[in-house]
Amino acid sequence: MVLQGGDILSPKYFVPQFETDGTIDIIDRYVLRQVCKKFKEWKELGYPLYPISCNLSRHQISRPDLIYILCDIVDEYGVDHSLIDFEITESADFADVQYLIKVLKDLKAEGFKISMDDFGTGYSSMALLKDMPLDIIKIDKSFIDGIATGEPNNKDMLMTQDILAMSRHLGIRSLAEGVETFEQKEYLREWGCHYIQGYYYSKPIPITGYEYLLKKIMLGQS
């Protein structure tokens, strides 16, 4: 969320309230629709298209018509389903785990990607993880902060390596959140992390900044 003055407010300050009052469903669907509108616009402009993550709240997952609703929005704009990465949060407490797994498998069957955000901070068990049809595990920033602090092989470093090894064994790609230093990036590269996001590469940017980058890529500029 962008505040008056241009400052960006972290979702952790407002999403919990929306989850409590149920309006998170409306917001999630609005965001998905805006993403699809942009994909259609970028395709017409000839820009390269890359997957974008959209949140999938536990409230939405409980809807029996969820798959129909999501496909209807995406198909309205002619967007390839593989460009939409639905992101669930590990810290979300799902009452009916088997139903959650069924919904995720149905989404995968429709060609969507599935990611688990904040991995390592929530309620999921190893048994649950092996049954989830995940494409990407996003390792929580709280682990990344402990990398390259001057204390070799500290618990954060060891646990991050274990998470990366586990995801590799399960055939799930890994993404490290909140990478801020060259040293953190180098450790993660050495350990086989597939993707890195964080201030080391860029702070959050507005949509105009992202479109500028897409245009540069289209024109073959570095």
GROMACS .gro file of N, CA, C and O in nm, residues 1-52:
model
  208
    1MET      N    1   0.085  -0.118   0.000
    1MET     CA    2   0.000   0.000   0.000
    1MET      C    3   0.089   0.125   0.000
    1MET      O    4   0.182   0.135   0.080
    2VAL      N    5   0.060   0.220  -0.089
    2VAL     CA    6   0.137   0.343  -0.098
    2VAL      C    7   0.065   0.454  -0.023
    2VAL      O    8  -0.052   0.483  -0.049
    3LEU      N    9   0.133   0.517   0.072
    3LEU     CA   10   0.076   0.624   0.152
    3LEU      C   11   0.096   0.758   0.084
    3LEU      O   12   0.179   0.771  -0.007
    4GLN      N   13   0.023   0.858   0.131
    4GLN     CA   14   0.044   0.994   0.081
    4GLN      C   15   0.188   1.034   0.111
    4GLN      O   16   0.236   1.023   0.223
    5GLY      N   17   0.258   1.080   0.010
    5GLY     CA   18   0.399   1.113   0.027
    5GLY      C   19   0.490   1.012  -0.038
    5GLY      O   20   0.610   1.034  -0.048
    6GLY      N   21   0.431   0.899  -0.082
    6GLY     CA   22   0.509   0.800  -0.156
    6GLY      C   23   0.566   0.687  -0.075
    6GLY      O   24   0.629   0.596  -0.130
    7ASP      N   25   0.549   0.689   0.057
    7ASP     CA   26   0.600   0.580   0.139
    7ASP      C   27   0.516   0.454   0.118
    7ASP      O   28   0.395   0.461   0.097
    8ILE      N   29   0.584   0.338   0.123
    8ILE     CA   30   0.516   0.209   0.107
    8ILE      C   31   0.496   0.144   0.242
    8ILE      O   32   0.591   0.128   0.318
    9LEU      N   33   0.372   0.110   0.274
    9LEU     CA   34   0.337   0.048   0.402
    9LEU      C   35   0.337  -0.104   0.386
    9LEU      O   36   0.275  -0.158   0.296
   10SER      N   37   0.409  -0.172   0.474
   10SER     CA   38   0.417  -0.318   0.469
   10SER      C   39   0.279  -0.379   0.491
   10SER      O   40   0.202  -0.332   0.576
   11PRO      N   41   0.246  -0.486   0.417
   11PRO     CA   42   0.115  -0.552   0.433
   11PRO      C   43   0.088  -0.601   0.575
   11PRO      O   44  -0.029  -0.614   0.614
   12LYS      N   45   0.193  -0.628   0.651
   12LYS     CA   46   0.172  -0.681   0.787
   12LYS      C   47   0.096  -0.583   0.876
   12LYS      O   48   0.040  -0.621   0.978
   13TYR      N   49   0.092  -0.454   0.835
   13TYR     CA   50   0.025  -0.354   0.915
   13TYR      C   51  -0.125  -0.342   0.886
   13TYR      O   52  -0.197  -0.280   0.963
   14PHE      N   53  -0.170  -0.398   0.775
   14PHE     CA   54  -0.313  -0.384   0.743
   14PHE      C   55  -0.382  -0.513   0.702
   14PHE      O   56  -0.504  -0.526   0.719
   15VAL      N   57  -0.307  -0.612   0.652
   15VAL     CA   58  -0.371  -0.737   0.608
   15VAL      C   59  -0.443  -0.810   0.720
   15VAL      O   60  -0.554  -0.862   0.701
   16PRO      N   61  -0.385  -0.821   0.843
   16PRO     CA   62  -0.457  -0.892   0.950
   16PRO      C   63  -0.597  -0.838   0.977
   16PRO      O   64  -0.690  -0.914   1.004
   17GLN      N   65  -0.614  -0.705   0.967
   17GLN     CA   66  -0.747  -0.647   0.989
   17GLN      C   67  -0.843  -0.689   0.879
   17GLN      O   68  -0.959  -0.723   0.905
   18PHE      N   69  -0.795  -0.691   0.755
   18PHE     CA   70  -0.879  -0.732   0.643
   18PHE      C   71  -0.916  -0.880   0.654
   18PHE      O   72  -1.024  -0.921   0.614
   19GLU      N   73  -0.823  -0.961   0.707
   19GLU     CA   74  -0.853  -1.103   0.727
   19GLU      C   75  -0.959  -1.122   0.834
   19GLU      O   76  -1.045  -1.209   0.825
   20THR      N   77  -0.953  -1.038   0.936
   20THR     CA   78  -1.049  -1.048   1.047
   20THR      C   79  -1.190  -1.011   1.005
   20THR      O   80  -1.287  -1.080   1.040
   21ASP      N   81  -1.202  -0.903   0.927
   21ASP     CA   82  -1.338  -0.858   0.890
   21ASP      C   83  -1.388  -0.920   0.760
   21ASP      O   84  -1.501  -0.893   0.717
   22GLY      N   85  -1.304  -1.003   0.695
   22GLY     CA   86  -1.349  -1.075   0.576
   22GLY      C   87  -1.334  -1.001   0.446
   22GLY      O   88  -1.359  -1.058   0.339
   23THR      N   89  -1.294  -0.874   0.450
   23THR     CA   90  -1.282  -0.797   0.325
   23THR      C   91  -1.159  -0.839   0.244
   23THR      O   92  -1.144  -0.795   0.130
   24ILE      N   93  -1.074  -0.924   0.302
   24ILE     CA   94  -0.956  -0.970   0.229
   24ILE      C   95  -0.993  -1.041   0.100
   24ILE      O   96  -0.921  -1.035   0.000
   25ASP      N   97  -1.109  -1.110   0.099
   25ASP     CA   98  -1.154  -1.179  -0.022
   25ASP      C   99  -1.175  -1.081  -0.136
   25ASP      O  100  -1.133  -1.104  -0.250
   26ILE      N  101  -1.243  -0.971  -0.106
   26ILE     CA  102  -1.271  -0.869  -0.208
   26ILE      C  103  -1.141  -0.808  -0.259
   26ILE      O  104  -1.123  -0.789  -0.380
   27ILE      N  105  -1.049  -0.782  -0.168
   27ILE     CA  106  -0.921  -0.722  -0.205
   27ILE      C  107  -0.840  -0.818  -0.291
   27ILE      O  108  -0.782  -0.778  -0.393
   28ASP      N  109  -0.835  -0.946  -0.253
   28ASP     CA  110  -0.758  -1.045  -0.330
   28ASP      C  111  -0.811  -1.055  -0.473
   28ASP      O  112  -0.733  -1.061  -0.569
   29ARG      N  113  -0.942  -1.059  -0.489
   29ARG     CA  114  -0.999  -1.069  -0.624
   29ARG      C  115  -0.978  -0.941  -0.703
   29ARG      O  116  -0.956  -0.945  -0.825
   30TYR      N  117  -0.984  -0.827  -0.635
   30TYR     CA  118  -0.957  -0.699  -0.703
   30TYR      C  119  -0.813  -0.697  -0.754
   30TYR      O  120  -0.787  -0.657  -0.869
   31VAL      N  121  -0.719  -0.739  -0.671
   31VAL     CA  122  -0.578  -0.740  -0.711
   31VAL      C  123  -0.556  -0.833  -0.829
   31VAL      O  124  -0.487  -0.800  -0.925
   32LEU      N  125  -0.618  -0.953  -0.824
   32LEU     CA  126  -0.606  -1.047  -0.934
   32LEU      C  127  -0.657  -0.987  -1.064
   32LEU      O  128  -0.595  -1.000  -1.170
   33ARG      N  129  -0.770  -0.919  -1.057
   33ARG     CA  130  -0.827  -0.857  -1.177
   33ARG      C  131  -0.735  -0.749  -1.232
   33ARG      O  132  -0.715  -0.738  -1.354
   34GLN      N  133  -0.677  -0.667  -1.143
   34GLN     CA  134  -0.585  -0.562  -1.189
   34GLN      C  135  -0.460  -0.621  -1.252
   34GLN      O  136  -0.408  -0.569  -1.352
   35VAL      N  137  -0.409  -0.730  -1.195
   35VAL     CA  138  -0.293  -0.799  -1.252
   35VAL      C  139  -0.325  -0.849  -1.392
   35VAL      O  140  -0.245  -0.832  -1.486
   36CYS      N  141  -0.442  -0.909  -1.408
   36CYS     CA  142  -0.481  -0.963  -1.539
   36CYS      C  143  -0.501  -0.852  -1.641
   36CYS      O  144  -0.465  -0.868  -1.759
   37LYS      N  145  -0.555  -0.739  -1.598
   37LYS     CA  146  -0.568  -0.624  -1.688
   37LYS      C  147  -0.431  -0.581  -1.739
   37LYS      O  148  -0.414  -0.550  -1.858
   38LYS      N  149  -0.334  -0.576  -1.648
   38LYS     CA  150  -0.200  -0.536  -1.687
   38LYS      C  151  -0.135  -0.637  -1.780
   38LYS      O  152  -0.068  -0.601  -1.877
   39PHE      N  153  -0.155  -0.766  -1.753
   39PHE     CA  154  -0.100  -0.869  -1.841
   39PHE      C  155  -0.153  -0.851  -1.983
   39PHE      O  156  -0.078  -0.862  -2.081
   40LYS      N  157  -0.282  -0.825  -1.995
   40LYS     CA  158  -0.342  -0.805  -2.127
   40LYS      C  159  -0.280  -0.684  -2.196
   40LYS      O  160  -0.245  -0.688  -2.315
   41GLU      N  161  -0.262  -0.576  -2.119
   41GLU     CA  162  -0.203  -0.453  -2.173
   41GLU      C  163  -0.059  -0.477  -2.217
   41GLU      O  164  -0.018  -0.435  -2.327
   42TRP      N  165   0.018  -0.544  -2.132
   42TRP     CA  166   0.159  -0.570  -2.164
   42TRP      C  167   0.173  -0.661  -2.286
   42TRP      O  168   0.263  -0.643  -2.368
   43LYS      N  169   0.086  -0.759  -2.297
   43LYS     CA  170   0.091  -0.849  -2.412
   43LYS      C  171   0.066  -0.773  -2.541
   43LYS      O  172   0.135  -0.795  -2.642
   44GLU      N  173  -0.031  -0.681  -2.538
   44GLU     CA  174  -0.061  -0.601  -2.657
   44GLU      C  175   0.055  -0.508  -2.693
   44GLU      O  176   0.076  -0.476  -2.810
   45LEU      N  177   0.131  -0.465  -2.592
   45LEU     CA  178   0.247  -0.377  -2.615
   45LEU      C  179   0.371  -0.455  -2.657
   45LEU      O  180   0.473  -0.395  -2.695
   46GLY      N  181   0.364  -0.586  -2.647
   46GLY     CA  182   0.478  -0.669  -2.683
   46GLY      C  183   0.580  -0.685  -2.573
   46GLY      O  184   0.692  -0.731  -2.598
   47TYR      N  185   0.544  -0.649  -2.449
   47TYR     CA  186   0.637  -0.662  -2.337
   47TYR      C  187   0.655  -0.810  -2.301
   47TYR      O  188   0.562  -0.890  -2.318
   48PRO      N  189   0.771  -0.848  -2.248
   48PRO     CA  190   0.788  -0.985  -2.197
   48PRO      C  191   0.700  -1.004  -2.073
   48PRO      O  192   0.678  -0.909  -1.996
   49LEU      N  193   0.649  -1.124  -2.057
   49LEU     CA  194   0.558  -1.152  -1.946
   49LEU      C  195   0.621  -1.251  -1.848
   49LEU      O  196   0.673  -1.354  -1.889
   50TYR      N  197   0.616  -1.216  -1.720
   50TYR     CA  198   0.672  -1.300  -1.615
   50TYR      C  199   0.564  -1.326  -1.510
   50TYR      O  200   0.478  -1.240  -1.486
   51PRO      N  201   0.566  -1.443  -1.446
   51PRO     CA  202   0.463  -1.475  -1.345
   51PRO      C  203   0.458  -1.370  -1.234
   51PRO      O  204   0.561  -1.316  -1.194
   52ILE      N  205   0.338  -1.344  -1.186
   52ILE     CA  206   0.316  -1.251  -1.075
   52ILE      C  207   0.239  -1.324  -0.966
   52ILE      O  208   0.144  -1.397  -0.993
   0.00000   0.00000   0.00000
